[in-house]
Structures are given as structure tokens and as C-alpha cells.
Coordinates of N, CA and C in Angstrom, one line a residue:
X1 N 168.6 226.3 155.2 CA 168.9 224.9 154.8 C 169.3 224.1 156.0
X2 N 168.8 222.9 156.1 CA 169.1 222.1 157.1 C 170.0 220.9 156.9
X3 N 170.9 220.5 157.8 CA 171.6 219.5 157.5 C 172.2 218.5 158.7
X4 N 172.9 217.6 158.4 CA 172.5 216.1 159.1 C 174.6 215.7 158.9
X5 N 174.9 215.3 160.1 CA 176.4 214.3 159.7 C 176.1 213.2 160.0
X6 N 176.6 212.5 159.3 CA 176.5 210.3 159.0 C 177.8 210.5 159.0
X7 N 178.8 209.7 159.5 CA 180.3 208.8 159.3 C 180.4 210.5 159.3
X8 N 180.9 211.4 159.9 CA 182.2 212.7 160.0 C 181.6 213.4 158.9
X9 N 180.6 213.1 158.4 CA 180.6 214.3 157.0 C 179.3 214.6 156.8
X10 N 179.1 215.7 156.6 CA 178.1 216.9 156.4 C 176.9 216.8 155.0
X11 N 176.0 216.6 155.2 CA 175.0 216.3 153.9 C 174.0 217.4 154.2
X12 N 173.4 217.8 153.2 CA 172.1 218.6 153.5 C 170.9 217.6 153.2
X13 N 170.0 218.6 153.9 CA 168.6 217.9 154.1 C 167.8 218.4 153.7
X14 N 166.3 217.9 152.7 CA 166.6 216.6 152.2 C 167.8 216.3 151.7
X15 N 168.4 214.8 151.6 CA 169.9 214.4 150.6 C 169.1 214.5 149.0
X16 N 170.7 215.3 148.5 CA 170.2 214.8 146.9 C 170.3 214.2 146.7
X17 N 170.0 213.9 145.1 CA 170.1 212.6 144.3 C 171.2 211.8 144.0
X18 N 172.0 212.5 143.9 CA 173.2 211.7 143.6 C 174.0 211.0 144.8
X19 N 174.0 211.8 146.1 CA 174.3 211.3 147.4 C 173.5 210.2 147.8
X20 N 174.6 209.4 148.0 CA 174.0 208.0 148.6 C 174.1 207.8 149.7
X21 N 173.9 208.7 150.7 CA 173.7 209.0 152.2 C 172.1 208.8 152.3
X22 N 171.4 208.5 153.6 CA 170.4 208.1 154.1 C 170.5 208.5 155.3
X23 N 169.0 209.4 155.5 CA 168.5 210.4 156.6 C 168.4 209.0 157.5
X24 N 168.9 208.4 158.6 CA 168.0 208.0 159.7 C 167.8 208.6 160.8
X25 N 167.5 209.5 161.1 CA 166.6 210.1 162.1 C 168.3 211.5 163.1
X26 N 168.8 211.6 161.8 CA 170.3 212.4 162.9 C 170.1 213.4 163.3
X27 N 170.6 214.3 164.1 CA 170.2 215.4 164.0 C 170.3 216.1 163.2
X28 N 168.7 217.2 162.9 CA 169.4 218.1 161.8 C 170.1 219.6 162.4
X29 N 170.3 220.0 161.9 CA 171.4 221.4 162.1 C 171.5 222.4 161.2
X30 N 171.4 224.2 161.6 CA 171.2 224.8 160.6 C 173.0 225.3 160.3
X31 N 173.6 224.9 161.3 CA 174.9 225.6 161.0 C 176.2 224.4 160.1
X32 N 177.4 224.9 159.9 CA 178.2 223.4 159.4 C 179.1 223.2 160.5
X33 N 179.4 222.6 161.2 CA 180.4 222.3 162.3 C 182.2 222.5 161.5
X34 N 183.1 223.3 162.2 CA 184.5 223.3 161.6 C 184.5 221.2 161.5
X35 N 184.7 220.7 162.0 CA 185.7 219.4 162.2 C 185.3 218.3 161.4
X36 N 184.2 218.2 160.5 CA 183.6 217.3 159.7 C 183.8 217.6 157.9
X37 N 183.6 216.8 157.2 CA 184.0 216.5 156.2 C 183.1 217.2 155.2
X38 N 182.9 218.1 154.0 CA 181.7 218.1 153.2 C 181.1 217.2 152.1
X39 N 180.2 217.1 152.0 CA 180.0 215.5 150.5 C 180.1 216.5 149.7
X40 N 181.0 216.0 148.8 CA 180.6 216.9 147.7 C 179.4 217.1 146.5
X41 N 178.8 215.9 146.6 CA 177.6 215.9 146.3 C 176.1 217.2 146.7
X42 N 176.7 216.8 148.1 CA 175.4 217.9 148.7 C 175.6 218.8 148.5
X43 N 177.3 219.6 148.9 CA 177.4 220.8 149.3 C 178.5 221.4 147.9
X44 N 178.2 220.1 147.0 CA 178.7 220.8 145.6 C 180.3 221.6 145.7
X45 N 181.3 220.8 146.4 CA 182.4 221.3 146.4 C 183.2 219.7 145.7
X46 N 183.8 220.1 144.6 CA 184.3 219.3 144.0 C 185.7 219.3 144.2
X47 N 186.6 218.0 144.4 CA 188.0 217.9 144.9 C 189.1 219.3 143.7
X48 N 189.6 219.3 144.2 CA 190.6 220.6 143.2 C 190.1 222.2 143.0
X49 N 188.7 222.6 143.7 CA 188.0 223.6 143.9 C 187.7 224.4 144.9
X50 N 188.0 225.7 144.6 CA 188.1 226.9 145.9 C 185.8 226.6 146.1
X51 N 185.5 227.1 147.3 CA 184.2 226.9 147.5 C 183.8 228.4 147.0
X52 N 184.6 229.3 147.1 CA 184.8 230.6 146.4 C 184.3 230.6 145.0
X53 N 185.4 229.8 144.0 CA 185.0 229.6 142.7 C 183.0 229.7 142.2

């Protein structure tokens, strides 16, 4: 899976549907960086939730 940061936060690529983030041209990347944010959208981690869960 490949993925892209816009504004500090981590999206996958392609973006889903519900994410209102827009590819313009960032780098993509196969790893997640520690220091950036996740959408929860993309990466399906919802506020109050272990990523474990």
C-alpha cells in the first residue's frame, strides 16, 4: 500500500472516498513516518480506538 502526507497527516493512495484529501503530485511512500498524524478516514482508526481493536 502506498501513501502520501498533505498538512502533517498520512492518507493512503489511491484516497478514499470519504477522505477529502487530494493527491497533488506528493510523495508517495510505502512506510508511515512516527511524527505525522493518521486520517482516520484512510487508515480507519477512529478517535477513542486501540488500532489493535
Amino acid at each position: 500500500m502506498l501513501y502520501f502526507i498533505k498538512q502533517n497527516t498520512i492518507h493512503t493512495y489511491p484516497v478514499k472516498n470519504r477522505c477529502g484529501a487530494i493527491y497533488e503530485l506528493e510523495q508517495l511512500r510505502d512506510t508511515i513516518p512516527r511524527d505525522v498524524q493518521q486520517c482516520p478516514y484512510c487508515m480507519k482508526l477512529w478517535p477513542g480506538r486501540n488500532a489493535e481493536d
